[in-house]
Coordinates of C-alpha atoms in Angstrom, one line a residue:
X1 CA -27.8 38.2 -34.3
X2 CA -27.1 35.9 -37.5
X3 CA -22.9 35.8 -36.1
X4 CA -23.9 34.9 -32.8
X5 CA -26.5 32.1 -34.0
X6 CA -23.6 31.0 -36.5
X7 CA -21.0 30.9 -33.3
X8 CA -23.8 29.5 -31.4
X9 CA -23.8 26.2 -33.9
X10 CA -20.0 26.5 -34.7
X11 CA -19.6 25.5 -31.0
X12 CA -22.4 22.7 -30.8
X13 CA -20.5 21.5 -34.4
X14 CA -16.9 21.1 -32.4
X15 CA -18.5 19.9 -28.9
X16 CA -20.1 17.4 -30.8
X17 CA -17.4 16.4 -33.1
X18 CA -14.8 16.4 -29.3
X19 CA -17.4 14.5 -27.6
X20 CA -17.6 11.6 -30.9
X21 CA -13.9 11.0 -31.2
X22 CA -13.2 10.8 -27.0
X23 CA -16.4 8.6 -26.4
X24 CA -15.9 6.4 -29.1
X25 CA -12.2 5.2 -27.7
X26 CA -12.9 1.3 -26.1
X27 CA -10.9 0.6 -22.7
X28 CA -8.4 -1.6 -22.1
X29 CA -8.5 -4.0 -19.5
X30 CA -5.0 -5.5 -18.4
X31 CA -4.1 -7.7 -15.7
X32 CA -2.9 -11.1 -15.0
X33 CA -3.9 -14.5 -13.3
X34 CA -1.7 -16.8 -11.0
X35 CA -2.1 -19.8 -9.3
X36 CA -1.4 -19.8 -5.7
X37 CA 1.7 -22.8 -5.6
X38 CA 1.4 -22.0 -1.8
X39 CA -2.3 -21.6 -1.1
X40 CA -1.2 -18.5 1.4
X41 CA -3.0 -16.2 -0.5
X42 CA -1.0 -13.7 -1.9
X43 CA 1.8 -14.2 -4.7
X44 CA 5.1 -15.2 -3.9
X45 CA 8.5 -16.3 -5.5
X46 CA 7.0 -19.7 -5.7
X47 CA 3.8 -17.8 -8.0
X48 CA 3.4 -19.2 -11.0
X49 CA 1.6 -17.2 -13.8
X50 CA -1.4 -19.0 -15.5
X51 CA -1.7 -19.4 -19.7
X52 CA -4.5 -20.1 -21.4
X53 CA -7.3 -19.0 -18.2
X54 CA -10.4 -17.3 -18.4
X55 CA -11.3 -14.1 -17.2
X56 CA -14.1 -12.3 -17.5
X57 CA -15.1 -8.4 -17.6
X58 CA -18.7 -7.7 -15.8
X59 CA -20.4 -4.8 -14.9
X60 CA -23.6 -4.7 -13.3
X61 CA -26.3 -1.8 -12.6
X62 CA -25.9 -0.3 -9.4
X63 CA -29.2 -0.3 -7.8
X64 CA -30.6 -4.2 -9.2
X65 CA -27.1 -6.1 -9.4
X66 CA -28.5 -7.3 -13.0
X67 CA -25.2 -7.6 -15.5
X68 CA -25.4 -4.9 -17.6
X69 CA -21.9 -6.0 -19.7
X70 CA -19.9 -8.5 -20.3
X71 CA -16.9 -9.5 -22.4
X72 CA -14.6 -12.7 -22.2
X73 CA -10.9 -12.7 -22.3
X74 CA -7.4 -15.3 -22.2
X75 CA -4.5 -14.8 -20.6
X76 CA -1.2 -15.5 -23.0
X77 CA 2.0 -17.2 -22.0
X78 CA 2.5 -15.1 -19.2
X79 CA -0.9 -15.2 -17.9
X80 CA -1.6 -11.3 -19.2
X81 CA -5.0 -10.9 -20.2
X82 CA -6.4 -7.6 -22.5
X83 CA -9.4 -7.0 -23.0
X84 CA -11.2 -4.4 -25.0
X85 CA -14.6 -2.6 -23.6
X86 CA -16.0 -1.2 -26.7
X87 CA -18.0 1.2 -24.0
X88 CA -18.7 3.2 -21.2
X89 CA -20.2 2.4 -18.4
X90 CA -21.3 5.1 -16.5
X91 CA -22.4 4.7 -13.1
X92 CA -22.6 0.4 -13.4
X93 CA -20.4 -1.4 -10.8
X94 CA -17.5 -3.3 -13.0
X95 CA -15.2 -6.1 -12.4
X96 CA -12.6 -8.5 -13.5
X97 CA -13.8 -12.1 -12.6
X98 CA -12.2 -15.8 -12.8
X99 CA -13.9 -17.3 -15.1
X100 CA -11.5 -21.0 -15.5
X101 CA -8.2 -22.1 -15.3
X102 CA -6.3 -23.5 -18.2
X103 CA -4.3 -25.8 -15.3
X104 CA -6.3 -28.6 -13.5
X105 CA -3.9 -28.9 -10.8
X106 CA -4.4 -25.2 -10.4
X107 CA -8.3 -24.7 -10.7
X108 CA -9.8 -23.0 -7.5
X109 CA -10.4 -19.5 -7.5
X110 CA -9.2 -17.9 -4.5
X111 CA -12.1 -16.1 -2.1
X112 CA -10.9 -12.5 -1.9
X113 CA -9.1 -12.9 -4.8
X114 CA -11.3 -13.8 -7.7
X115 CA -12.0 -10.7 -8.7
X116 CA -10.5 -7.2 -9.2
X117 CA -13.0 -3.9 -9.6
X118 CA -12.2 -1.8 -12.7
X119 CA -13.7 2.1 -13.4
X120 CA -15.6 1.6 -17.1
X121 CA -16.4 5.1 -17.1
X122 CA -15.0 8.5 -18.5
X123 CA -16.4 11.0 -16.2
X124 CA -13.8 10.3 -13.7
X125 CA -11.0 12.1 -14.1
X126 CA -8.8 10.0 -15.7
X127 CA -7.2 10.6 -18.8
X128 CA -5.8 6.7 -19.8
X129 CA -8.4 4.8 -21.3
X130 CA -6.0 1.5 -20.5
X131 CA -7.4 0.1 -16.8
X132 CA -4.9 -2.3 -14.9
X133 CA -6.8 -4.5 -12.6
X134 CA -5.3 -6.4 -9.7
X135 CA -3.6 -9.6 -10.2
X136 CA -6.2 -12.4 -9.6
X137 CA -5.8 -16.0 -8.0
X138 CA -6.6 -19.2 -8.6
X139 CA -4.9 -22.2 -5.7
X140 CA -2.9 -24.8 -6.3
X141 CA -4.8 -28.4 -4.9
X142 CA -1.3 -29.5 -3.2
X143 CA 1.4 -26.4 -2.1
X144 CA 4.8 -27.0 -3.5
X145 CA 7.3 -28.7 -0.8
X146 CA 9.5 -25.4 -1.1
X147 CA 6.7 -23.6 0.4
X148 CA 8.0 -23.7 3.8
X149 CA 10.9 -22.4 2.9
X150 CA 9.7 -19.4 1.0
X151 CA 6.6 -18.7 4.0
X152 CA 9.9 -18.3 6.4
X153 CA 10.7 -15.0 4.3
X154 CA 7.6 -13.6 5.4
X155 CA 8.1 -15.0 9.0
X156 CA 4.6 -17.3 8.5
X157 CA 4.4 -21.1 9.4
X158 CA 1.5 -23.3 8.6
X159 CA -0.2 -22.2 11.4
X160 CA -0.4 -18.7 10.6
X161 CA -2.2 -18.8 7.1

């Protein structure tokens, strides 16, 4: 009885001691911002990758929609942002919002793609605790001249987007 009380609590000891170490790991949230040069909505050769902006991780509780998390983040000189969660966030809806552009000419967030949803949570299957989010869009007030040109690739005119 006494060996299997002391296997008994040898097990709790390492299930305990498995469970600290892999909670205690913070995510990593990568992705990038860009502004839209051609305000068509999706990137393009003419993309051009946003410094210094704002981005934003939120989560919110599933059932209420009341933010549950948040944690701020910059993009560096190539307009990659990382940003550490320092937890898990179980069942709570998360994502990666536009928050401001460092560029004035470049300052509206683009509907549809202001924001990119992230999984904060370990009991999912994955292994990584790095997250890559989709690449988010802010649009440009005037599109580049060359625009035409590069919406031709795509066999688009003006009057298609």
């Amino acid at each position: 009885m006494a060996r299997l009380v002391a296997l008994f609590a040898l097990c709790l000891l390492f299930a305990s001691l498995a469970t600290a170490t892999f909670v205690g790991n913070p995510f990593l949230v990568k992705g990038k911002t860009y502004c839209d040069t051609c305000r068509c909505g999706f990137e393009t050769p003419a993309t051009m990758y946003l410094a210094g902006s704002k981005v934003r991780v939120e989560c919110r509780h599933r059932d209420s929609n009341k933010i549950t998390y948040t944690v701020d983040g910059v993009t560096n000189s190539q307009g990659e942002y990382n940003i550490l969660v320092n937890r898990d966030c179980g069942d709570d809806v998360c994502d990666v919002v536009l928050v401001e552009s460092a560029n004035k000419k470049c300052g509206t967030p683009n509907a549809g793609r202001d924001r990119a949803r992230v999984v904060l949570t370990r009991n999912n299957g994955m292994i990584s605790d790095v997250r890559y989010a989709n690449n988010m869009g802010f649009l440009s007030n005037e599109p580049l001249s060359a625009c035409t040109q590069i919406l031709q690739q795509y066999q688009l005119t003006e009057d298609q987007y």
